[in-house]
XYZ file of C-alpha atoms in Angstrom:
649
model
C 59.885 27.618 -63.700
C 62.642 30.832 -64.653
C 63.380 33.070 -61.832
C 64.812 37.048 -62.003
C 65.339 38.441 -58.368
C 65.968 42.084 -58.515
C 66.738 44.005 -55.592
C 67.194 48.418 -55.290
C 71.397 48.918 -54.085
C 70.036 51.930 -51.944
C 68.587 51.210 -48.769
C 67.623 47.471 -49.127
C 66.387 47.152 -46.190
C 63.767 49.595 -46.621
C 61.667 48.524 -49.510
C 59.486 52.166 -49.446
C 61.816 54.303 -49.448
C 61.913 55.436 -52.723
C 61.491 59.095 -54.504
C 61.313 58.219 -57.909
C 64.613 59.191 -58.906
C 66.844 57.023 -61.094
C 68.352 53.998 -59.121
C 70.824 51.141 -59.478
C 69.407 47.631 -59.113
C 70.812 44.293 -58.701
C 70.092 40.846 -60.549
C 70.488 37.666 -59.071
C 70.410 33.853 -60.074
C 71.559 30.268 -58.739
C 75.194 30.964 -59.367
C 74.953 33.876 -56.906
C 77.155 36.523 -59.014
C 75.076 39.466 -59.123
C 74.254 42.009 -62.493
C 73.628 45.728 -62.177
C 71.984 48.372 -63.847
C 70.194 51.628 -63.642
C 66.597 52.337 -64.299
C 65.450 55.429 -65.721
C 62.472 56.540 -63.654
C 62.457 59.944 -64.731
C 61.481 58.307 -67.752
C 59.158 56.099 -66.465
C 57.381 59.428 -64.967
C 56.678 61.442 -68.182
C 54.260 58.114 -69.134
C 52.385 58.115 -66.178
C 49.242 59.761 -67.140
C 49.012 57.839 -70.208
C 48.909 54.830 -68.117
C 46.296 56.174 -65.766
C 44.048 55.388 -68.922
C 42.367 51.768 -69.992
C 43.610 52.185 -73.286
C 47.353 54.312 -73.043
C 48.587 55.782 -76.813
C 50.527 53.084 -79.009
C 53.189 55.378 -78.478
C 53.657 55.052 -75.009
C 53.105 51.265 -74.646
C 55.976 51.147 -77.342
C 58.223 53.297 -75.090
C 57.616 51.322 -72.067
C 58.179 48.004 -73.541
C 61.351 49.378 -74.786
C 62.520 50.486 -71.533
C 61.797 47.828 -69.368
C 63.467 45.199 -72.241
C 66.672 47.742 -72.364
C 66.659 47.399 -68.304
C 66.722 43.995 -68.377
C 69.035 43.551 -71.022
C 71.420 45.255 -69.244
C 70.766 44.371 -65.595
C 71.236 40.144 -66.579
C 74.218 40.838 -68.729
C 76.427 38.910 -66.184
C 73.706 35.902 -65.684
C 73.293 34.729 -68.871
C 71.281 37.483 -70.671
C 67.353 38.250 -71.139
C 67.516 36.729 -74.674
C 68.556 33.336 -72.940
C 65.209 33.777 -70.795
C 63.245 35.113 -73.655
C 64.240 32.166 -75.745
C 63.397 29.596 -72.740
C 59.480 31.192 -72.812
C 59.148 31.194 -76.548
C 60.010 27.181 -76.652
C 57.479 26.839 -73.916
C 54.720 28.094 -75.900
C 55.531 26.365 -79.354
C 56.182 22.964 -76.937
C 53.786 21.065 -74.635
C 55.333 22.036 -71.030
C 54.965 25.941 -70.825
C 57.374 27.833 -68.807
C 56.078 30.708 -66.224
C 58.731 33.498 -65.120
C 58.702 34.536 -61.567
C 59.900 37.971 -60.834
C 60.815 38.432 -57.410
C 61.210 41.943 -55.661
C 62.472 43.236 -52.292
C 61.734 46.799 -53.788
C 58.031 48.074 -53.797
C 58.500 50.394 -56.692
C 59.106 47.746 -58.966
C 56.009 46.757 -58.549
C 54.375 49.533 -60.055
C 55.762 48.904 -63.711
C 53.850 46.912 -65.719
C 56.352 44.337 -67.066
C 53.756 42.614 -69.342
C 54.609 45.061 -72.072
C 58.623 44.436 -72.164
C 59.002 44.371 -75.650
C 60.709 41.050 -77.349
C 62.747 40.820 -80.108
C 60.134 38.896 -82.164
C 58.217 43.121 -81.509
C 55.617 41.146 -79.383
C 54.601 41.997 -75.634
C 55.814 39.358 -72.959
C 52.541 39.673 -71.756
C 50.784 38.511 -74.682
C 52.620 35.004 -74.880
C 50.562 32.164 -73.917
C 49.903 30.687 -71.561
C 50.443 33.854 -69.630
C 53.949 33.502 -67.794
C 54.058 36.127 -65.581
C 54.225 35.590 -61.605
C 55.006 37.898 -59.328
C 56.528 37.449 -55.598
C 58.012 39.790 -52.794
C 61.484 38.402 -52.201
C 61.455 36.749 -48.669
C 63.147 33.076 -47.443
C 59.587 32.222 -46.038
C 58.071 29.354 -47.413
C 54.291 28.457 -46.825
C 53.306 25.135 -46.299
C 51.089 23.618 -49.258
C 48.774 21.788 -47.670
C 45.255 22.954 -49.359
C 42.989 21.467 -51.230
C 41.796 22.956 -54.672
C 38.237 22.199 -53.388
C 37.230 25.809 -52.063
C 34.544 27.524 -51.019
C 33.947 31.013 -52.318
C 32.730 34.446 -50.830
C 32.121 37.277 -53.451
C 31.538 40.441 -51.941
C 30.610 44.081 -53.693
C 30.479 47.236 -53.311
C 28.956 50.169 -55.930
C 30.255 52.993 -53.801
C 31.710 55.227 -56.701
C 29.324 53.785 -59.121
C 27.899 50.880 -60.767
C 30.445 47.852 -61.095
C 27.418 45.987 -62.576
C 27.395 43.388 -59.535
C 23.937 41.362 -60.434
C 25.875 40.680 -64.009
C 28.744 39.354 -62.102
C 26.497 37.512 -59.859
C 25.431 35.675 -62.614
C 28.741 34.841 -64.133
C 29.187 33.552 -60.217
C 26.817 31.132 -60.676
C 27.015 29.920 -64.110
C 30.778 29.250 -63.197
C 30.114 27.517 -59.297
C 27.619 25.351 -58.985
C 28.329 24.896 -55.431
C 27.722 28.707 -55.200
C 24.874 30.009 -53.141
C 23.548 33.274 -53.409
C 22.120 33.472 -50.241
C 24.907 32.383 -48.097
C 28.072 33.318 -50.114
C 27.118 37.139 -51.009
C 28.607 39.628 -48.694
C 26.622 43.087 -50.234
C 27.557 46.245 -49.960
C 30.291 45.006 -48.116
C 31.965 47.182 -45.012
C 34.942 45.950 -42.715
C 32.027 44.490 -40.076
C 29.942 42.751 -42.377
C 33.300 41.103 -44.159
C 34.955 40.209 -40.735
C 31.118 39.064 -39.517
C 30.316 36.810 -42.507
C 34.379 34.722 -42.300
C 33.942 34.831 -38.673
C 30.418 32.886 -38.903
C 31.684 31.078 -41.908
C 34.383 29.419 -39.565
C 32.244 29.022 -36.515
C 30.238 26.759 -38.785
C 32.593 24.469 -39.691
C 32.732 25.709 -43.483
C 35.357 28.478 -43.793
C 36.019 30.399 -47.501
C 39.084 29.741 -48.904
C 38.466 31.898 -51.672
C 37.789 36.070 -51.161
C 36.347 37.435 -54.745
C 35.976 41.283 -54.332
C 33.843 43.630 -56.883
C 34.346 47.164 -56.036
C 35.961 50.148 -57.313
C 39.193 51.488 -56.647
C 41.188 54.878 -56.482
C 43.516 56.892 -55.015
C 44.144 59.016 -52.154
C 46.823 61.052 -51.023
C 49.587 58.934 -53.301
C 48.197 55.572 -51.972
C 45.615 53.416 -53.621
C 42.802 51.581 -51.611
C 39.006 49.935 -52.198
C 36.055 52.144 -52.527
C 33.593 50.731 -49.518
C 30.529 51.938 -47.549
C 31.815 53.235 -43.863
C 30.361 51.279 -41.674
C 28.865 54.356 -39.014
C 27.658 56.267 -42.389
C 25.437 54.827 -44.476
C 26.480 55.815 -47.818
C 29.700 57.551 -47.600
C 32.665 56.373 -48.573
C 35.610 54.432 -47.073
C 38.692 53.899 -48.460
C 39.947 50.366 -47.390
C 43.895 50.070 -47.386
C 45.824 46.922 -47.791
C 46.710 47.108 -43.992
C 42.948 47.560 -43.040
C 42.142 44.647 -44.814
C 45.279 43.176 -43.437
C 44.012 43.469 -39.954
C 40.460 42.253 -40.853
C 41.854 39.293 -42.880
C 44.883 38.369 -40.666
C 42.955 35.940 -38.322
C 41.600 33.729 -40.990
C 44.974 33.600 -43.526
C 45.201 30.298 -42.358
C 41.927 29.200 -44.204
C 42.518 31.822 -47.571
C 44.266 30.348 -50.021
C 43.381 32.687 -52.620
C 41.947 36.735 -53.022
C 40.878 38.646 -56.274
C 40.080 41.783 -56.602
C 38.332 42.403 -59.544
C 39.477 46.461 -58.658
C 40.996 49.433 -60.387
C 44.424 49.750 -58.874
C 43.769 46.796 -56.733
C 47.724 45.930 -57.216
C 49.253 49.603 -57.913
C 51.635 50.185 -55.218
C 51.171 53.942 -54.937
C 52.928 57.270 -56.111
C 56.886 57.987 -55.094
C 56.744 59.242 -51.500
C 53.729 57.673 -50.648
C 54.925 54.237 -52.289
C 54.267 51.836 -49.277
C 52.701 48.822 -50.839
C 48.619 48.427 -52.838
C 46.405 46.215 -51.367
C 47.326 43.143 -53.602
C 51.054 43.570 -51.982
C 49.720 44.112 -48.346
C 47.762 40.416 -48.921
C 50.616 39.095 -50.565
C 52.945 39.878 -47.634
C 50.174 38.489 -45.456
C 50.724 34.759 -46.453
C 47.451 34.053 -48.483
C 48.706 31.793 -51.275
C 47.391 33.603 -54.504
C 46.418 36.864 -54.849
C 45.213 38.212 -58.284
C 44.894 42.069 -59.107
C 44.814 44.596 -61.537
C 47.768 46.612 -61.283
C 46.492 49.356 -63.570
C 42.307 50.546 -64.127
C 40.604 47.507 -65.586
C 37.473 47.666 -67.680
C 33.971 46.647 -66.152
C 33.923 44.112 -69.113
C 36.681 42.731 -68.662
C 36.164 42.228 -65.040
C 33.091 40.116 -66.183
C 35.006 38.086 -68.271
C 37.977 37.591 -65.626
C 35.506 36.293 -63.136
C 33.270 33.466 -65.068
C 36.695 32.065 -66.617
C 38.460 32.125 -63.474
C 35.609 30.772 -61.350
C 34.702 28.240 -63.953
C 38.336 26.372 -64.265
C 38.404 26.629 -60.668
C 35.292 24.671 -59.885
C 34.163 23.031 -62.792
C 37.331 21.792 -63.990
C 39.372 21.438 -60.359
C 42.110 23.158 -61.706
C 45.019 24.734 -59.652
C 44.568 28.320 -59.129
C 47.944 29.390 -61.057
C 45.998 27.400 -64.128
C 42.681 29.227 -63.544
C 44.113 32.472 -63.431
C 45.699 31.471 -66.742
C 42.325 30.959 -68.060
C 41.070 34.122 -66.662
C 44.260 36.129 -68.365
C 43.243 34.214 -71.323
C 39.382 35.252 -71.477
C 40.645 39.084 -71.481
C 40.642 41.052 -74.954
C 43.394 42.887 -76.536
C 41.262 46.019 -76.830
C 42.150 47.310 -73.605
C 44.960 46.994 -71.410
C 43.339 44.892 -69.251
C 45.520 41.853 -70.311
C 48.694 43.541 -69.669
C 47.383 45.372 -65.880
C 46.461 41.632 -64.454
C 48.895 40.251 -62.072
C 49.417 36.834 -59.865
C 51.002 36.867 -56.471
C 52.525 33.798 -55.580
C 53.875 33.231 -52.073
C 56.576 30.408 -52.467
C 55.159 27.068 -51.404
C 56.346 23.843 -50.163
C 54.319 20.407 -49.677
C 57.137 19.047 -47.161
C 57.311 22.307 -45.566
C 55.680 21.732 -41.950
C 53.891 24.815 -40.823
C 55.080 26.705 -36.983
C 51.863 26.135 -35.186
C 49.732 28.742 -34.050
C 48.098 28.499 -30.376
C 45.856 31.165 -29.243
C 46.444 31.408 -25.211
C 43.282 30.239 -23.402
C 44.395 30.378 -18.882
C 43.053 27.048 -17.872
C 44.175 24.966 -21.437
C 47.425 23.270 -21.613
C 49.756 24.468 -24.047
C 50.404 22.228 -26.638
C 53.480 19.945 -25.039
C 55.821 19.813 -28.499
C 56.195 23.756 -28.511
C 59.696 24.916 -29.416
C 61.550 26.232 -26.140
C 62.659 29.214 -28.511
C 59.001 30.968 -29.953
C 56.624 33.642 -30.432
C 54.494 35.711 -28.746
C 51.856 37.802 -30.578
C 50.037 40.064 -27.968
C 46.905 41.406 -30.055
C 44.654 43.804 -28.299
C 44.782 46.885 -30.798
C 45.148 45.042 -33.820
C 45.829 41.681 -35.157
C 49.344 40.368 -35.983
C 49.464 38.050 -39.331
C 51.663 34.890 -38.421
C 53.447 35.579 -42.365
C 54.815 39.358 -40.281
C 56.232 37.302 -37.800
C 57.989 34.611 -39.829
C 59.680 37.681 -41.734
C 60.813 39.261 -39.132
C 62.099 36.380 -38.015
C 64.006 34.840 -40.640
C 67.600 33.783 -39.795
C 66.947 34.055 -36.163
C 64.771 30.679 -34.888
C 64.463 29.195 -38.320
C 61.415 28.650 -41.146
C 57.916 28.663 -39.458
C 58.294 29.519 -36.078
C 55.618 28.380 -33.219
C 53.361 31.235 -32.474
C 51.187 32.023 -29.138
C 48.773 34.482 -29.553
C 47.732 36.267 -26.814
C 44.347 37.432 -27.091
C 42.769 38.599 -23.755
C 39.628 39.941 -24.661
C 39.119 37.687 -27.570
C 38.254 40.496 -30.117
C 40.822 42.640 -31.253
C 40.133 46.982 -31.629
C 41.689 50.370 -31.097
C 39.653 51.636 -28.176
C 40.473 48.044 -25.752
C 40.518 48.267 -22.836
C 37.483 50.110 -22.743
C 36.765 48.979 -18.819
C 38.916 48.544 -15.617
C 37.004 44.786 -15.774
C 39.232 44.673 -19.321
C 41.967 45.981 -17.626
C 42.295 43.217 -15.114
C 41.218 40.598 -17.740
C 44.126 41.593 -19.679
C 46.700 41.707 -16.956
C 45.567 38.401 -15.449
C 45.843 36.977 -18.893
C 49.371 38.179 -19.739
C 50.529 36.452 -15.944
C 49.015 33.328 -16.749
C 51.280 33.164 -19.821
C 53.647 34.080 -18.186
C 53.643 30.861 -15.712
C 53.053 28.787 -18.832
C 55.867 29.658 -20.447
C 57.880 29.393 -17.716
C 57.604 25.747 -17.783
C 59.802 25.169 -20.732
C 60.500 28.357 -22.550
C 64.407 29.592 -23.159
C 63.452 32.640 -25.052
C 60.482 35.134 -26.750
C 60.416 36.817 -29.289
C 57.197 39.411 -28.476
C 55.279 40.740 -31.053
C 52.620 43.401 -30.079
C 49.864 45.756 -30.786
C 48.485 46.598 -27.149
C 48.563 49.938 -24.654
C 52.095 50.819 -23.197
C 50.769 49.682 -20.019
C 50.297 46.191 -20.876
C 53.587 46.382 -22.389
C 55.714 47.448 -19.351
C 53.357 44.759 -17.417
C 54.246 42.162 -19.628
C 57.993 42.860 -19.773
C 58.310 42.476 -16.166
C 56.800 39.661 -15.822
C 59.228 37.901 -18.622
C 61.897 39.664 -16.627
C 63.726 36.199 -15.889
C 63.672 34.947 -19.326
C 65.654 36.172 -22.689
C 62.876 38.218 -24.778
C 63.623 40.268 -28.039
C 61.036 42.839 -28.585
C 59.991 44.044 -31.544
C 58.893 47.436 -33.043
C 56.038 47.724 -35.816
C 57.390 50.147 -38.152
C 54.921 52.971 -38.814
C 56.301 54.431 -41.842
C 53.633 52.856 -43.997
C 55.236 48.869 -44.063
C 54.175 46.209 -42.416
C 57.672 45.419 -40.901
C 58.968 44.504 -37.754
C 62.200 45.549 -36.452
C 63.996 44.361 -33.360
C 63.373 47.040 -30.696
C 65.382 45.665 -27.772
C 67.201 42.743 -26.596
C 67.505 41.369 -23.143
C 70.779 39.916 -24.071
C 72.343 43.551 -24.644
C 74.058 45.002 -21.930
C 74.080 48.864 -21.142
C 76.452 50.540 -23.455
C 78.684 52.929 -22.991
C 78.572 56.367 -24.302
C 76.249 59.057 -24.696
C 72.789 58.967 -22.463
C 69.710 58.360 -23.854
C 67.531 60.617 -21.700
C 68.595 64.121 -20.797
C 69.380 65.385 -17.454
C 66.911 65.699 -15.049
C 66.367 66.612 -11.713
C 64.940 64.890 -8.761
C 61.949 66.502 -6.591
C 62.634 67.794 -3.107
C 61.188 65.515 -0.309
C 59.230 68.752 0.839
C 57.576 68.930 -2.535
C 56.703 65.013 -2.307
C 55.763 65.149 1.279
C 52.976 68.041 -0.059
C 51.445 65.708 -2.558
C 51.621 62.376 -0.304
C 54.878 60.983 -1.580
C 53.303 60.248 -5.256
C 55.884 61.317 -8.061
C 54.939 61.569 -11.662
C 57.698 60.121 -13.839
C 57.088 60.574 -17.580
C 58.930 58.436 -20.197
C 59.113 61.174 -23.237
C 61.043 58.927 -26.423
C 58.939 59.304 -29.219
C 56.076 62.749 -28.459
C 56.444 65.336 -25.486
C 53.861 65.074 -22.681
C 52.309 68.350 -22.648
C 52.138 70.685 -19.799
C 48.128 70.808 -20.761
C 47.734 67.407 -20.917
C 49.801 67.103 -17.399
C 47.418 69.826 -15.930
C 44.463 67.877 -16.923
C 46.108 64.802 -15.522
C 46.874 66.123 -11.975
C 44.519 68.352 -11.464
C 46.768 71.726 -11.134
C 48.700 73.754 -13.704
C 52.609 73.136 -12.160
C 52.542 69.877 -10.087
C 55.967 69.780 -7.687
C 56.766 66.546 -8.282
C 57.394 65.447 -11.741
C 60.497 64.027 -13.196
C 60.660 63.809 -17.049
C 63.110 61.395 -18.477
C 63.111 62.491 -22.082
C 65.086 61.431 -25.555
C 68.434 63.963 -25.370
C 68.092 64.414 -29.061
C 64.335 65.219 -28.590
C 61.060 62.814 -28.807
C 60.540 61.313 -31.695
C 59.137 58.381 -33.796
C 63.034 58.188 -34.341
C 64.343 58.263 -31.174
C 64.914 54.550 -30.478
C 67.091 53.508 -33.216
C 67.208 49.620 -32.121
C 68.017 47.630 -29.055
C 71.462 49.573 -28.259
C 69.080 52.833 -27.901
C 66.855 50.459 -25.621
C 69.639 49.346 -23.607
C 70.511 52.823 -22.732
C 66.791 53.913 -21.646
C 66.284 50.972 -19.414
C 69.315 51.596 -17.577
C 68.864 54.769 -17.058
C 64.964 54.209 -15.992
C 66.112 51.731 -13.708
C 68.852 54.318 -12.058
C 66.223 57.147 -12.115
C 64.155 54.516 -10.016
C 66.697 53.606 -7.847
C 67.485 57.387 -6.955
C 63.704 57.978 -6.203
C 63.853 55.409 -3.706
C 66.258 57.101 -1.945
C 64.068 60.529 -2.036
C 62.715 60.988 2.003
C 59.001 60.675 1.520
C 58.636 59.104 -1.706
C 55.919 56.388 -1.490
C 54.918 55.547 -5.234
C 55.647 56.453 -8.796
C 52.872 57.417 -11.095
C 54.085 56.416 -14.855
C 53.256 58.382 -18.123
C 55.228 56.914 -21.018
C 54.775 57.734 -24.449
C 57.394 55.953 -26.250
C 57.028 52.401 -28.975
C 55.999 49.476 -27.635
C 58.949 47.305 -27.259
C 60.551 50.131 -25.066
C 57.567 49.719 -22.880
C 58.240 46.208 -22.675
C 62.069 47.107 -21.821
C 61.432 49.334 -19.206
C 59.187 46.855 -17.172
C 62.415 44.836 -17.184
C 64.217 47.851 -14.910
C 60.955 47.876 -12.183
C 61.620 46.078 -9.277
C 58.898 46.349 -6.615
C 61.188 44.666 -3.519
C 63.974 48.453 -4.069
C 61.809 50.485 -5.646
C 58.927 52.905 -5.081
C 55.773 50.944 -6.049
C 54.749 52.093 -9.604
C 50.985 53.129 -10.822
C 50.412 52.561 -14.402
C 48.633 55.551 -16.417
C 47.331 55.162 -20.228
C 46.822 58.082 -21.979
C 44.231 58.407 -25.017
C 43.630 61.731 -26.491
C 39.719 61.430 -25.878
C 39.545 60.621 -22.097
C 43.790 61.611 -21.076
C 45.410 59.650 -18.509
C 43.408 57.185 -17.037
C 45.016 54.218 -14.087
C 45.674 51.388 -14.765
C 43.722 48.274 -11.928
C 47.302 47.290 -11.273
C 48.966 47.148 -7.374
C 52.468 47.427 -9.209
C 53.899 44.204 -8.371
C 53.664 44.271 -4.872
C 52.423 40.312 -3.209
C 49.548 40.347 -1.042
C 48.568 44.716 -1.441
C 44.797 44.614 -3.219
C 44.551 46.970 -6.240
C 43.429 50.517 -4.637
C 40.876 52.039 -6.363
C 42.006 55.032 -8.307
C 42.771 58.793 -6.468
C 43.572 62.145 -7.764
C 46.909 63.373 -7.461
C 46.593 65.455 -4.179
C 47.143 68.906 -4.884
C 49.904 70.960 -2.557
C 48.926 72.078 0.777
């Protein structure tokens, strides 16, 4: 296998930060000596419209092929040259041992280029070499264990939203190709997110999980991003554009069973347009950790989809071919009358048969954790969304070694954006978290916390973990699936400017007027509006309110990393200490608008023995602020039912 690794010189840690302008890229080889060259994205942009068609004009194909060749020649000059790689590939085609070319990229925009059209010295295209030589990979240090067999159960999911997809013809091709395929059980017709999740769950419960998912549907663009056109679950016959992140959230719980996903859809592998280039559906699935993903970068013809479907599954099911060999069979079946052959791509996650996977344990109170868990491990708190193990592994690369142990805290069993939805569910979440902390306390030395959960639950868990070493990671909402460390409990309160603005404490008389209850807001990402405060507290001018507002103004960039979090925790702790010295203050009502990692960090700044008791409130737009049934950590003190904020007397 030959490998070319390319990385953007500007903002290499921001893979989606691409504005469409010419960029400088580095290339690496095993000798560690980098090559460098500029890529003319302005020239590529002129050809965009041509490549939205099934059959671009020959002049556009030639121009694109020459641009790609010239770039490879320049960037590989110091690494033996492109000519050396080309000769190796052609010799492999002529001999008995074909050679594959792996393209590893750390920048999303590089996946948008039709590398198969690269012009060879002989005036052929790179993608015309047989068997097909190209495969793609996201550049990371993560390796997944190769522990699966090639004998796989296949699920065929299809949707005709957006126009006919000849599902019946594809289904007949599947039946011919796969003798074990059962149309009555292995088809998800008119697929929606809930239907797909339900069918995968049922197969897992039966002990016969699906290993390959083949999805047939239309793909289209919306606001610069590409997704799959499915049916909206709550609005029959209405369109629902499913992007890569939503599909990842659905497939995440089943990723350890999946060997491959095939997307028979236009633009399934298109990462998007400049400025909105957040990775296409295939890229998200690839980074999820699915070993093989097959998708079309550009439009895919119906005829090509049918040819590819039958050839791939026939090789997989009847000839017991490896997935990579089955992909080559599918590619060889495509005709050259369109650019299907140049658009069909294979994404391969690096695999190692000797690479032992980390343990992935779903925590259950009363059930002992495995005795061989590593003392440094990750906790994935899944309340509102699933957290794929692959994303945890990527974030921990270089911190814990390959394939860390992961404990999943999923208190309600299911996940959903509106959870918890009742007082009982909040209590279950709090109880499960406390049980997990007790279990971890027996052996864990350091916790890497990943969470998609409401802020009060994060605060509570951070408080419970206050005696352990914790690094809390923050999900990046700017269009990537990256997690970055937002809080490190070992980071001391740094000197320098304050994180929050100065604030005034309430007068003792104001506190007494509302029976000793003080409202404290933490406004890091968003401001807490006056209307929302009035709606919550029942008065337009509450007398006892303390507002901790980010000094540079609330924004999603206010908390830049662990140093800012350390400042915020120190100032929050000091504020609570000061409130404890105000005569008449009995309890503090806390409302937060901040990153989840910061909410966990703030929990470490709370001490119910020396500070006023806290009441936690959760905010949702449709219901405003709702109290969480927690007693503030005061031992022996029962949880009181929620009370309204007293109006001034």
